[in-house]
mmCIF file of C-alpha atoms in Angstrom:
data_model
loop_
_atom_site.group_PDB
_atom_site.id
_atom_site.type_symbol
_atom_site.label_atom_id
_atom_site.label_comp_id
_atom_site.label_asym_id
_atom_site.label_seq_id
_atom_site.Cartn_x
_atom_site.Cartn_y
_atom_site.Cartn_z
ATOM 1 C CA UNK A 1 -71.739 -13.520 -21.962
ATOM 2 C CA UNK A 2 -69.084 -10.685 -22.130
ATOM 3 C CA UNK A 3 -66.736 -9.533 -24.698
ATOM 4 C CA UNK A 4 -64.319 -9.862 -22.251
ATOM 5 C CA UNK A 5 -64.595 -13.364 -21.330
ATOM 6 C CA UNK A 6 -64.339 -14.404 -25.207
ATOM 7 C CA UNK A 7 -61.382 -11.996 -25.556
ATOM 8 C CA UNK A 8 -60.860 -12.040 -29.528
ATOM 9 C CA UNK A 9 -62.996 -14.746 -30.260
ATOM 10 C CA UNK A 10 -63.603 -14.988 -33.977
ATOM 11 C CA UNK A 11 -65.985 -16.505 -35.721
ATOM 12 C CA UNK A 12 -65.267 -15.409 -39.102
ATOM 13 C CA UNK A 13 -68.252 -16.713 -40.303
ATOM 14 C CA UNK A 14 -68.267 -13.892 -42.853
ATOM 15 C CA UNK A 15 -65.239 -15.241 -45.223
ATOM 16 C CA UNK A 16 -67.950 -17.797 -46.038
ATOM 17 C CA UNK A 17 -69.527 -15.017 -48.468
ATOM 18 C CA UNK A 18 -66.191 -15.303 -50.482
ATOM 19 C CA UNK A 19 -67.155 -18.742 -51.288
ATOM 20 C CA UNK A 20 -70.621 -18.109 -52.056
ATOM 21 C CA UNK A 21 -71.818 -18.800 -55.949
ATOM 22 C CA UNK A 22 -71.384 -15.071 -57.796
ATOM 23 C CA UNK A 23 -74.581 -16.205 -59.768
ATOM 24 C CA UNK A 24 -76.948 -16.099 -56.836
ATOM 25 C CA UNK A 25 -79.930 -14.370 -58.200
ATOM 26 C CA UNK A 26 -82.742 -16.292 -56.694
ATOM 27 C CA UNK A 27 -83.994 -15.185 -53.431
ATOM 28 C CA UNK A 28 -85.420 -18.532 -52.514
ATOM 29 C CA UNK A 29 -81.650 -20.057 -53.125
ATOM 30 C CA UNK A 30 -80.398 -17.674 -50.182
ATOM 31 C CA UNK A 31 -83.264 -18.539 -47.826
ATOM 32 C CA UNK A 32 -81.249 -19.618 -45.156
ATOM 33 C CA UNK A 33 -79.334 -16.262 -45.211
ATOM 34 C CA UNK A 34 -82.275 -14.661 -44.946
ATOM 35 C CA UNK A 35 -83.966 -16.069 -42.265
ATOM 36 C CA UNK A 36 -81.260 -14.554 -40.071
ATOM 37 C CA UNK A 37 -82.242 -11.488 -38.354
ATOM 38 C CA UNK A 38 -80.532 -8.461 -38.495
ATOM 39 C CA UNK A 39 -78.752 -8.669 -35.365
ATOM 40 C CA UNK A 40 -77.389 -12.098 -36.613
ATOM 41 C CA UNK A 41 -76.320 -10.675 -39.909
ATOM 42 C CA UNK A 42 -74.639 -7.548 -38.038
ATOM 43 C CA UNK A 43 -72.802 -9.935 -36.054
ATOM 44 C CA UNK A 44 -71.285 -11.918 -39.238
ATOM 45 C CA UNK A 45 -70.271 -8.871 -41.068
ATOM 46 C CA UNK A 46 -68.731 -7.493 -38.132
ATOM 47 C CA UNK A 47 -66.346 -10.427 -38.189
ATOM 48 C CA UNK A 48 -65.563 -9.344 -41.771
ATOM 49 C CA UNK A 49 -61.795 -9.053 -42.870
ATOM 50 C CA UNK A 50 -61.633 -6.030 -45.336
ATOM 51 C CA UNK A 51 -60.402 -8.094 -48.129
ATOM 52 C CA UNK A 52 -63.831 -10.082 -47.924
ATOM 53 C CA UNK A 53 -65.992 -7.032 -47.530
ATOM 54 C CA UNK A 54 -66.472 -6.642 -51.342
ATOM 55 C CA UNK A 55 -66.917 -10.076 -52.053
ATOM 56 C CA UNK A 56 -69.596 -10.734 -49.614
ATOM 57 C CA UNK A 57 -71.378 -7.572 -50.742
ATOM 58 C CA UNK A 58 -71.382 -9.045 -54.430
ATOM 59 C CA UNK A 59 -72.674 -12.411 -53.061
ATOM 60 C CA UNK A 60 -75.550 -10.756 -50.976
ATOM 61 C CA UNK A 61 -77.167 -8.826 -53.599
ATOM 62 C CA UNK A 62 -79.968 -10.807 -53.813
ATOM 63 C CA UNK A 63 -80.400 -10.753 -49.927
ATOM 64 C CA UNK A 64 -82.667 -8.258 -48.196
ATOM 65 C CA UNK A 65 -82.186 -4.691 -47.846
ATOM 66 C CA UNK A 66 -81.178 -5.082 -44.083
ATOM 67 C CA UNK A 67 -78.649 -7.277 -44.960
ATOM 68 C CA UNK A 68 -77.364 -4.403 -47.275
ATOM 69 C CA UNK A 69 -77.423 -2.020 -44.582
ATOM 70 C CA UNK A 70 -75.758 -4.225 -42.339
ATOM 71 C CA UNK A 71 -72.869 -4.740 -44.611
ATOM 72 C CA UNK A 72 -72.287 -1.425 -45.701
ATOM 73 C CA UNK A 73 -73.723 1.070 -43.170
ATOM 74 C CA UNK A 74 -73.587 -0.032 -39.905
ATOM 75 C CA UNK A 75 -70.847 -2.806 -39.612
ATOM 76 C CA UNK A 76 -66.873 -2.022 -38.981
ATOM 77 C CA UNK A 77 -64.811 -4.321 -40.654
ATOM 78 C CA UNK A 78 -62.650 -4.823 -37.638
ATOM 79 C CA UNK A 79 -64.010 -5.946 -34.108
ATOM 80 C CA UNK A 80 -62.037 -5.064 -30.877
ATOM 81 C CA UNK A 81 -62.645 -5.063 -27.099
ATOM 82 C CA UNK A 82 -64.992 -2.602 -26.284
ATOM 83 C CA UNK A 83 -67.121 -2.864 -29.400
ATOM 84 C CA UNK A 84 -70.803 -4.228 -29.201
ATOM 85 C CA UNK A 85 -71.193 -7.251 -27.123
ATOM 86 C CA UNK A 86 -71.826 -10.222 -29.310
ATOM 87 C CA UNK A 87 -74.658 -12.404 -29.462
ATOM 88 C CA UNK A 88 -73.107 -16.022 -29.312
ATOM 89 C CA UNK A 89 -76.273 -17.662 -28.571
ATOM 90 C CA UNK A 90 -78.284 -16.351 -31.345
ATOM 91 C CA UNK A 91 -75.696 -17.076 -33.780
ATOM 92 C CA UNK A 92 -75.077 -20.557 -32.282
ATOM 93 C CA UNK A 93 -78.952 -21.134 -32.850
ATOM 94 C CA UNK A 94 -78.793 -19.997 -36.210
ATOM 95 C CA UNK A 95 -75.933 -22.374 -37.016
ATOM 96 C CA UNK A 96 -77.632 -25.420 -34.997
ATOM 97 C CA UNK A 97 -80.882 -25.046 -37.143
ATOM 98 C CA UNK A 98 -79.520 -24.152 -40.508
ATOM 99 C CA UNK A 99 -77.234 -26.747 -42.747
ATOM 100 C CA UNK A 100 -76.497 -24.390 -45.316
ATOM 101 C CA UNK A 101 -75.219 -21.686 -42.895
ATOM 102 C CA UNK A 102 -72.682 -23.946 -41.541
ATOM 103 C CA UNK A 103 -71.886 -24.765 -45.122
ATOM 104 C CA UNK A 104 -70.526 -21.236 -45.326
ATOM 105 C CA UNK A 105 -68.146 -21.479 -42.334
ATOM 106 C CA UNK A 106 -64.329 -21.138 -43.315
ATOM 107 C CA UNK A 107 -62.762 -19.638 -40.724
ATOM 108 C CA UNK A 108 -63.256 -20.178 -36.623
ATOM 109 C CA UNK A 109 -61.469 -18.594 -34.094
ATOM 110 C CA UNK A 110 -62.336 -19.082 -30.516
ATOM 111 C CA UNK A 111 -60.936 -18.493 -27.162
ATOM 112 C CA UNK A 112 -62.646 -20.404 -24.116
ATOM 113 C CA UNK A 113 -62.411 -19.531 -20.540
ATOM 114 C CA UNK A 114 -65.097 -20.983 -19.152
ATOM 115 C CA UNK A 115 -66.905 -24.552 -19.461
ATOM 116 C CA UNK A 116 -70.394 -22.635 -20.324
ATOM 117 C CA UNK A 117 -69.041 -21.167 -23.443
ATOM 118 C CA UNK A 118 -69.110 -24.666 -25.093
ATOM 119 C CA UNK A 119 -72.747 -24.532 -25.143
ATOM 120 C CA UNK A 120 -72.439 -21.982 -27.726
ATOM 121 C CA UNK A 121 -70.166 -23.971 -29.974
ATOM 122 C CA UNK A 122 -71.557 -27.395 -30.378
ATOM 123 C CA UNK A 123 -72.315 -26.624 -34.195
ATOM 124 C CA UNK A 124 -68.548 -27.276 -34.752
ATOM 125 C CA UNK A 125 -69.741 -31.057 -34.602
ATOM 126 C CA UNK A 126 -71.886 -30.526 -37.379
ATOM 127 C CA UNK A 127 -69.554 -28.589 -39.944
ATOM 128 C CA UNK A 128 -69.503 -30.512 -43.291
ATOM 129 C CA UNK A 129 -66.724 -32.590 -43.865
ATOM 130 C CA UNK A 130 -65.448 -30.059 -46.496
ATOM 131 C CA UNK A 131 -65.502 -26.220 -46.304
ATOM 132 C CA UNK A 132 -63.474 -25.381 -43.263
ATOM 133 C CA UNK A 133 -60.020 -23.702 -44.045
ATOM 134 C CA UNK A 134 -58.902 -22.639 -40.616
ATOM 135 C CA UNK A 135 -59.658 -23.839 -37.047
ATOM 136 C CA UNK A 136 -58.222 -21.776 -34.077
ATOM 137 C CA UNK A 137 -58.980 -23.045 -30.798
ATOM 138 C CA UNK A 138 -57.506 -21.403 -27.489
ATOM 139 C CA UNK A 139 -57.981 -22.082 -23.961
ATOM 140 C CA UNK A 140 -56.352 -20.116 -21.442
ATOM 141 C CA UNK A 141 -53.491 -21.507 -18.924
ATOM 142 C CA UNK A 142 -56.201 -21.710 -15.917
ATOM 143 C CA UNK A 143 -58.951 -23.243 -18.095
ATOM 144 C CA UNK A 144 -60.339 -26.295 -16.598
ATOM 145 C CA UNK A 145 -62.414 -27.026 -20.375
ATOM 146 C CA UNK A 146 -59.209 -28.825 -22.030
ATOM 147 C CA UNK A 147 -60.771 -32.049 -22.036
ATOM 148 C CA UNK A 148 -64.059 -31.024 -23.314
ATOM 149 C CA UNK A 149 -62.495 -28.938 -25.845
ATOM 150 C CA UNK A 150 -60.532 -31.949 -27.042
ATOM 151 C CA UNK A 151 -63.395 -34.163 -27.483
ATOM 152 C CA UNK A 152 -65.135 -31.079 -29.083
ATOM 153 C CA UNK A 153 -62.200 -30.419 -31.667
ATOM 154 C CA UNK A 154 -62.125 -34.454 -32.464
ATOM 155 C CA UNK A 155 -65.707 -34.521 -33.079
ATOM 156 C CA UNK A 156 -65.605 -31.624 -35.824
ATOM 157 C CA UNK A 157 -65.724 -33.723 -39.230
ATOM 158 C CA UNK A 158 -64.123 -30.685 -40.876
ATOM 159 C CA UNK A 159 -60.843 -31.182 -38.720
ATOM 160 C CA UNK A 160 -59.891 -33.853 -41.603
ATOM 161 C CA UNK A 161 -59.792 -31.212 -44.337
ATOM 162 C CA UNK A 162 -58.564 -27.798 -42.568
ATOM 163 C CA UNK A 163 -55.568 -26.450 -44.094
ATOM 164 C CA UNK A 164 -54.900 -24.551 -41.055
ATOM 165 C CA UNK A 165 -54.837 -25.563 -37.609
ATOM 166 C CA UNK A 166 -53.878 -23.774 -34.180
ATOM 167 C CA UNK A 167 -54.429 -25.610 -30.698
ATOM 168 C CA UNK A 168 -53.307 -24.951 -27.467
ATOM 169 C CA UNK A 169 -50.955 -28.065 -26.148
ATOM 170 C CA UNK A 170 -53.380 -29.207 -23.544
ATOM 171 C CA UNK A 171 -56.299 -29.320 -26.285
ATOM 172 C CA UNK A 172 -54.084 -31.712 -28.370
ATOM 173 C CA UNK A 173 -53.548 -33.840 -25.345
ATOM 174 C CA UNK A 174 -50.184 -35.976 -26.173
ATOM 175 C CA UNK A 175 -47.533 -36.776 -29.129
ATOM 176 C CA UNK A 176 -50.077 -39.618 -30.503
ATOM 177 C CA UNK A 177 -52.887 -37.119 -31.166
ATOM 178 C CA UNK A 178 -50.495 -34.521 -32.683
ATOM 179 C CA UNK A 179 -49.317 -37.449 -35.031
ATOM 180 C CA UNK A 180 -53.148 -38.018 -35.529
ATOM 181 C CA UNK A 181 -53.299 -34.078 -36.641
ATOM 182 C CA UNK A 182 -50.327 -34.187 -39.039
ATOM 183 C CA UNK A 183 -51.381 -37.478 -40.760
ATOM 184 C CA UNK A 184 -53.981 -35.085 -42.599
ATOM 185 C CA UNK A 185 -53.417 -34.787 -46.160
ATOM 186 C CA UNK A 186 -55.041 -31.536 -46.564
ATOM 187 C CA UNK A 187 -53.121 -29.655 -43.246
ATOM 188 C CA UNK A 188 -50.405 -27.143 -44.529
ATOM 189 C CA UNK A 189 -49.913 -25.002 -41.508
ATOM 190 C CA UNK A 190 -49.975 -26.174 -37.584
ATOM 191 C CA UNK A 191 -49.755 -23.886 -34.703
ATOM 192 C CA UNK A 192 -49.077 -25.120 -31.126
ATOM 193 C CA UNK A 193 -49.219 -22.983 -28.199
ATOM 194 C CA UNK A 194 -47.278 -24.864 -25.493
ATOM 195 C CA UNK A 195 -48.681 -24.108 -22.265
ATOM 196 C CA UNK A 196 -47.298 -27.233 -21.045
ATOM 197 C CA UNK A 197 -44.910 -29.630 -22.822
ATOM 198 C CA UNK A 198 -46.284 -33.269 -23.878
ATOM 199 C CA UNK A 199 -45.722 -35.789 -21.245
ATOM 200 C CA UNK A 200 -45.627 -38.809 -23.588
ATOM 201 C CA UNK A 201 -42.931 -40.659 -25.927
ATOM 202 C CA UNK A 202 -41.035 -38.156 -28.444
ATOM 203 C CA UNK A 203 -42.763 -37.916 -31.985
ATOM 204 C CA UNK A 204 -41.507 -40.421 -34.648
ATOM 205 C CA UNK A 205 -38.959 -39.293 -36.883
ATOM 206 C CA UNK A 206 -39.678 -37.145 -39.908
ATOM 207 C CA UNK A 207 -42.089 -38.749 -42.533
ATOM 208 C CA UNK A 208 -42.271 -37.575 -46.573
ATOM 209 C CA UNK A 209 -45.961 -37.716 -46.329
ATOM 210 C CA UNK A 210 -46.316 -34.799 -44.458
ATOM 211 C CA UNK A 211 -47.443 -31.850 -46.067
ATOM 212 C CA UNK A 212 -46.776 -29.309 -43.386
ATOM 213 C CA UNK A 213 -45.302 -26.119 -45.078
ATOM 214 C CA UNK A 214 -45.518 -23.966 -41.993
ATOM 215 C CA UNK A 215 -44.968 -24.314 -38.366
ATOM 216 C CA UNK A 216 -46.272 -21.367 -35.701
ATOM 217 C CA UNK A 217 -44.917 -22.287 -32.161
ATOM 218 C CA UNK A 218 -45.013 -20.574 -28.936
ATOM 219 C CA UNK A 219 -43.705 -21.540 -25.841
ATOM 220 C CA UNK A 220 -42.091 -20.208 -22.707
ATOM 221 C CA UNK A 221 -38.865 -21.766 -23.536
ATOM 222 C CA UNK A 222 -37.609 -24.401 -26.115
ATOM 223 C CA UNK A 223 -39.323 -27.488 -24.792
ATOM 224 C CA UNK A 224 -38.343 -30.739 -26.027
ATOM 225 C CA UNK A 225 -41.572 -30.986 -28.437
ATOM 226 C CA UNK A 226 -40.499 -28.107 -30.434
ATOM 227 C CA UNK A 227 -37.569 -29.439 -31.970
ATOM 228 C CA UNK A 228 -39.374 -33.017 -32.270
ATOM 229 C CA UNK A 229 -42.151 -31.273 -34.392
ATOM 230 C CA UNK A 230 -39.664 -29.055 -36.510
ATOM 231 C CA UNK A 231 -37.466 -32.444 -37.392
ATOM 232 C CA UNK A 232 -40.910 -34.418 -37.875
ATOM 233 C CA UNK A 233 -41.957 -31.627 -40.414
ATOM 234 C CA UNK A 234 -38.617 -30.822 -41.945
ATOM 235 C CA UNK A 235 -38.842 -32.154 -45.393
ATOM 236 C CA UNK A 236 -41.934 -29.877 -46.718
ATOM 237 C CA UNK A 237 -41.378 -26.989 -44.008
ATOM 238 C CA UNK A 238 -40.820 -23.275 -45.603
ATOM 239 C CA UNK A 239 -42.064 -20.909 -42.874
ATOM 240 C CA UNK A 240 -41.243 -21.233 -39.323
ATOM 241 C CA UNK A 241 -42.969 -18.667 -36.838
ATOM 242 C CA UNK A 242 -41.334 -18.870 -33.212
ATOM 243 C CA UNK A 243 -42.233 -16.806 -29.971
ATOM 244 C CA UNK A 244 -40.551 -17.575 -26.601
ATOM 245 C CA UNK A 245 -41.140 -15.806 -23.651
ATOM 246 C CA UNK A 246 -37.789 -16.459 -22.343
ATOM 247 C CA UNK A 247 -35.149 -18.393 -24.539
ATOM 248 C CA UNK A 248 -32.476 -19.219 -22.014
ATOM 249 C CA UNK A 249 -28.864 -18.819 -23.331
ATOM 250 C CA UNK A 250 -28.272 -22.539 -23.747
ATOM 251 C CA UNK A 251 -31.375 -22.951 -25.939
ATOM 252 C CA UNK A 252 -29.966 -20.358 -28.209
ATOM 253 C CA UNK A 253 -27.311 -22.497 -29.341
ATOM 254 C CA UNK A 254 -29.729 -25.477 -29.607
ATOM 255 C CA UNK A 255 -32.130 -23.491 -31.619
ATOM 256 C CA UNK A 256 -29.572 -22.653 -33.961
ATOM 257 C CA UNK A 257 -28.515 -26.119 -34.338
ATOM 258 C CA UNK A 258 -32.267 -27.142 -35.120
ATOM 259 C CA UNK A 259 -33.103 -24.434 -37.841
ATOM 260 C CA UNK A 260 -29.571 -25.453 -39.217
ATOM 261 C CA UNK A 261 -31.312 -29.037 -40.015
ATOM 262 C CA UNK A 262 -34.083 -26.832 -42.230
ATOM 263 C CA UNK A 263 -31.930 -25.025 -45.275
ATOM 264 C CA UNK A 264 -35.070 -24.954 -47.072
ATOM 265 C CA UNK A 265 -36.625 -22.422 -45.214
ATOM 266 C CA UNK A 266 -38.077 -19.538 -46.990
ATOM 267 C CA UNK A 267 -39.679 -17.339 -44.185
ATOM 268 C CA UNK A 268 -38.630 -16.847 -40.589
ATOM 269 C CA UNK A 269 -40.531 -14.894 -38.116
ATOM 270 C CA UNK A 270 -39.012 -14.514 -34.512
ATOM 271 C CA UNK A 271 -41.894 -13.069 -32.681
ATOM 272 C CA UNK A 272 -40.059 -12.033 -29.210
ATOM 273 C CA UNK A 273 -37.422 -9.417 -28.357
ATOM 274 C CA UNK A 274 -34.590 -9.497 -25.883
ATOM 275 C CA UNK A 275 -33.205 -6.192 -23.855
ATOM 276 C CA UNK A 276 -29.785 -6.289 -24.921
ATOM 277 C CA UNK A 277 -28.255 -7.255 -28.403
ATOM 278 C CA UNK A 278 -27.675 -10.973 -28.758
ATOM 279 C CA UNK A 279 -26.350 -12.616 -31.922
ATOM 280 C CA UNK A 280 -28.773 -15.519 -32.321
ATOM 281 C CA UNK A 281 -30.101 -14.312 -35.515
ATOM 282 C CA UNK A 282 -26.688 -13.510 -36.730
ATOM 283 C CA UNK A 283 -25.918 -17.443 -36.617
ATOM 284 C CA UNK A 284 -29.007 -18.612 -37.733
ATOM 285 C CA UNK A 285 -28.899 -16.856 -40.941
ATOM 286 C CA UNK A 286 -25.514 -18.827 -41.781
ATOM 287 C CA UNK A 287 -27.579 -21.972 -42.019
ATOM 288 C CA UNK A 288 -30.363 -20.840 -44.398
ATOM 289 C CA UNK A 289 -29.232 -20.150 -47.623
ATOM 290 C CA UNK A 290 -32.573 -20.102 -49.288
ATOM 291 C CA UNK A 291 -34.199 -17.384 -47.043
ATOM 292 C CA UNK A 292 -36.708 -14.940 -48.804
ATOM 293 C CA UNK A 293 -38.508 -13.363 -45.815
ATOM 294 C CA UNK A 294 -37.416 -12.563 -42.251
ATOM 295 C CA UNK A 295 -38.844 -10.923 -39.328
ATOM 296 C CA UNK A 296 -37.344 -10.762 -35.815
ATOM 297 C CA UNK A 297 -37.984 -8.723 -32.560
ATOM 298 C CA UNK A 298 -35.708 -6.088 -31.221
ATOM 299 C CA UNK A 299 -32.337 -7.158 -30.069
ATOM 300 C CA UNK A 300 -32.144 -10.741 -31.268
ATOM 301 C CA UNK A 301 -29.374 -9.752 -33.390
ATOM 302 C CA UNK A 302 -26.116 -7.843 -33.639
ATOM 303 C CA UNK A 303 -24.286 -5.320 -36.042
ATOM 304 C CA UNK A 304 -22.859 -9.250 -37.908
ATOM 305 C CA UNK A 305 -26.438 -9.971 -39.275
ATOM 306 C CA UNK A 306 -25.759 -7.569 -42.106
ATOM 307 C CA UNK A 307 -23.060 -9.330 -43.157
ATOM 308 C CA UNK A 308 -24.513 -12.760 -42.819
ATOM 309 C CA UNK A 309 -27.969 -12.069 -44.638
ATOM 310 C CA UNK A 310 -28.747 -14.543 -47.120
ATOM 311 C CA UNK A 311 -28.190 -13.512 -51.084
ATOM 312 C CA UNK A 312 -31.766 -14.654 -51.529
ATOM 313 C CA UNK A 313 -33.509 -12.587 -48.878
ATOM 314 C CA UNK A 314 -36.296 -10.092 -50.471
ATOM 315 C CA UNK A 315 -37.690 -8.564 -47.613
ATOM 316 C CA UNK A 316 -36.263 -7.494 -43.854
ATOM 317 C CA UNK A 317 -38.692 -6.614 -41.199
ATOM 318 C CA UNK A 318 -36.801 -5.702 -37.845
ATOM 319 C CA UNK A 319 -37.666 -4.184 -34.514
ATOM 320 C CA UNK A 320 -35.467 -2.264 -32.736
ATOM 321 C CA UNK A 321 -34.839 -0.529 -28.919
ATOM 322 C CA UNK A 322 -33.985 3.191 -28.993
ATOM 323 C CA UNK A 323 -34.036 5.907 -26.353
ATOM 324 C CA UNK A 324 -34.712 9.688 -26.869
ATOM 325 C CA UNK A 325 -31.067 10.409 -27.368
ATOM 326 C CA UNK A 326 -29.690 6.999 -28.994
ATOM 327 C CA UNK A 327 -30.121 4.515 -31.409
ATOM 328 C CA UNK A 328 -27.092 2.394 -29.822
ATOM 329 C CA UNK A 329 -29.107 -0.624 -30.123
ATOM 330 C CA UNK A 330 -29.544 -0.814 -33.776
ATOM 331 C CA UNK A 331 -26.686 -0.899 -35.869
ATOM 332 C CA UNK A 332 -27.193 1.758 -38.403
ATOM 333 C CA UNK A 333 -23.669 1.564 -40.181
ATOM 334 C CA UNK A 334 -23.698 -1.653 -40.439
ATOM 335 C CA UNK A 335 -27.309 -2.106 -42.057
ATOM 336 C CA UNK A 336 -25.820 0.614 -44.573
ATOM 337 C CA UNK A 337 -22.789 -1.383 -45.381
ATOM 338 C CA UNK A 338 -24.614 -4.654 -45.527
ATOM 339 C CA UNK A 339 -27.460 -3.125 -48.037
ATOM 340 C CA UNK A 340 -24.767 -1.582 -50.298
ATOM 341 C CA UNK A 341 -23.478 -5.153 -51.336
ATOM 342 C CA UNK A 342 -26.631 -7.416 -50.758
ATOM 343 C CA UNK A 343 -27.956 -8.214 -54.417
ATOM 344 C CA UNK A 344 -31.648 -9.250 -53.806
ATOM 345 C CA UNK A 345 -33.378 -7.203 -50.996
ATOM 346 C CA UNK A 346 -36.434 -5.263 -52.028
ATOM 347 C CA UNK A 347 -37.868 -3.842 -49.009
ATOM 348 C CA UNK A 348 -36.695 -2.749 -45.367
ATOM 349 C CA UNK A 349 -39.291 -2.355 -42.608
ATOM 350 C CA UNK A 350 -38.126 -0.914 -39.225
ATOM 351 C CA UNK A 351 -40.514 -0.528 -36.054
ATOM 352 C CA UNK A 352 -40.154 0.541 -32.661
ATOM 353 C CA UNK A 353 -40.296 -1.715 -29.746
ATOM 354 C CA UNK A 354 -43.355 -0.857 -27.642
ATOM 355 C CA UNK A 355 -42.088 1.960 -25.459
ATOM 356 C CA UNK A 356 -39.091 2.795 -27.880
ATOM 357 C CA UNK A 357 -39.606 6.267 -29.396
ATOM 358 C CA UNK A 358 -39.614 6.611 -33.183
ATOM 359 C CA UNK A 359 -36.363 7.160 -35.134
ATOM 360 C CA UNK A 360 -36.083 8.331 -38.841
ATOM 361 C CA UNK A 361 -33.045 6.831 -39.914
ATOM 362 C CA UNK A 362 -31.762 9.300 -42.330
ATOM 363 C CA UNK A 363 -28.787 8.028 -43.444
ATOM 364 C CA UNK A 364 -30.398 4.748 -43.723
ATOM 365 C CA UNK A 365 -32.979 6.064 -46.038
ATOM 366 C CA UNK A 366 -30.059 7.678 -48.232
ATOM 367 C CA UNK A 367 -28.604 4.365 -48.599
ATOM 368 C CA UNK A 368 -31.822 2.610 -49.455
ATOM 369 C CA UNK A 369 -32.814 5.033 -51.955
ATOM 370 C CA UNK A 370 -29.692 4.503 -53.652
ATOM 371 C CA UNK A 371 -29.859 1.083 -53.709
ATOM 372 C CA UNK A 372 -33.246 0.856 -54.897
ATOM 373 C CA UNK A 373 -34.327 -0.727 -51.566
ATOM 374 C CA UNK A 374 -37.970 0.452 -50.273
ATOM 375 C CA UNK A 375 -37.646 1.484 -46.824
ATOM 376 C CA UNK A 376 -40.724 1.737 -44.522
ATOM 377 C CA UNK A 377 -39.855 3.154 -40.991
ATOM 378 C CA UNK A 378 -43.101 2.926 -38.843
ATOM 379 C CA UNK A 379 -44.053 5.337 -36.530
ATOM 380 C CA UNK A 380 -44.731 3.117 -33.687
ATOM 381 C CA UNK A 381 -45.246 -0.471 -32.752
ATOM 382 C CA UNK A 382 -47.482 -2.204 -34.945
ATOM 383 C CA UNK A 383 -48.118 -6.055 -35.500
ATOM 384 C CA UNK A 384 -48.158 -5.956 -39.325
ATOM 385 C CA UNK A 385 -49.455 -9.829 -39.255
ATOM 386 C CA UNK A 386 -50.484 -11.934 -36.488
ATOM 387 C CA UNK A 387 -48.277 -15.003 -35.691
ATOM 388 C CA UNK A 388 -50.901 -17.533 -36.550
ATOM 389 C CA UNK A 389 -52.315 -15.659 -39.476
#
């Protein structure tokens, strides 16, 4: 299997190291980890996110020296396409054969493009019912693996205890299956990538027992399932991440009306951009008086946004479009006026949309300095956080 076929498939098994007992001193107690050859250890630690590396090092002090070398000498904490080819068969065998190693798994992120790849992830069915925190499973638009993926996910006993679950809509299947996932008492974050809309009956009305605090939804446009899902989770929803390929004008007003039904929302991320400024965010902010963190793509706002920023807002992160000679698509003067009267804003982050040149915004920097607002102007397009993380 090539890295290209897996894309950014992630088995962040290394996150498990964070949860290992800090008192491991007996070599025999960590035998399952020691039995992994150095290639497997390399693969595990290559997938460590940077904050986990130090904790992993402390947990692994009783491991053999090769593990130390793999962690601190030869492995980059970030893994990108073009790096070493992953050894999924070897890793699969290690997980198939070691219940202890499976018990360390905390984060699984997989992109399937071929049915043959399923053979390397059958260990998902044998994960313990407690321990897995996050499960992310994608299938691409042309994938024929969706029925098999659905069976694989449902066979995972840990599905009932995950706190974060992200799936492509064909893997979920229908609204009845979606209701099943929502019924989990542990699920706090649900992400759905709508490759297609559900064809069955709409979801049931909102239920007070659902603990969902965050929804991450991606679609070509505002399919009916999205407002149904937001309404079903509205009682406890605090964070909403949305990404549309092409939100048509009639659906902009519809989206505003939907968000007016969740006034308790604290964190909103609109992850797409428009070519010319529209007043979408200007209108939405009127209905979100408790918003604390707001992030949006370029041209989803006009100068009126800065007159409608909720008084509770702490951080504002905006993309902008510009040319070499003009920043007319970002309302600098309106931003300065809005900042001068806002009571709570602590940080303003600006970043250019891909293809737009960097702009320094000196007048805005002066205004932020006088108000005690931290201004971060990123020199290039940089996705600070992924939509589903």
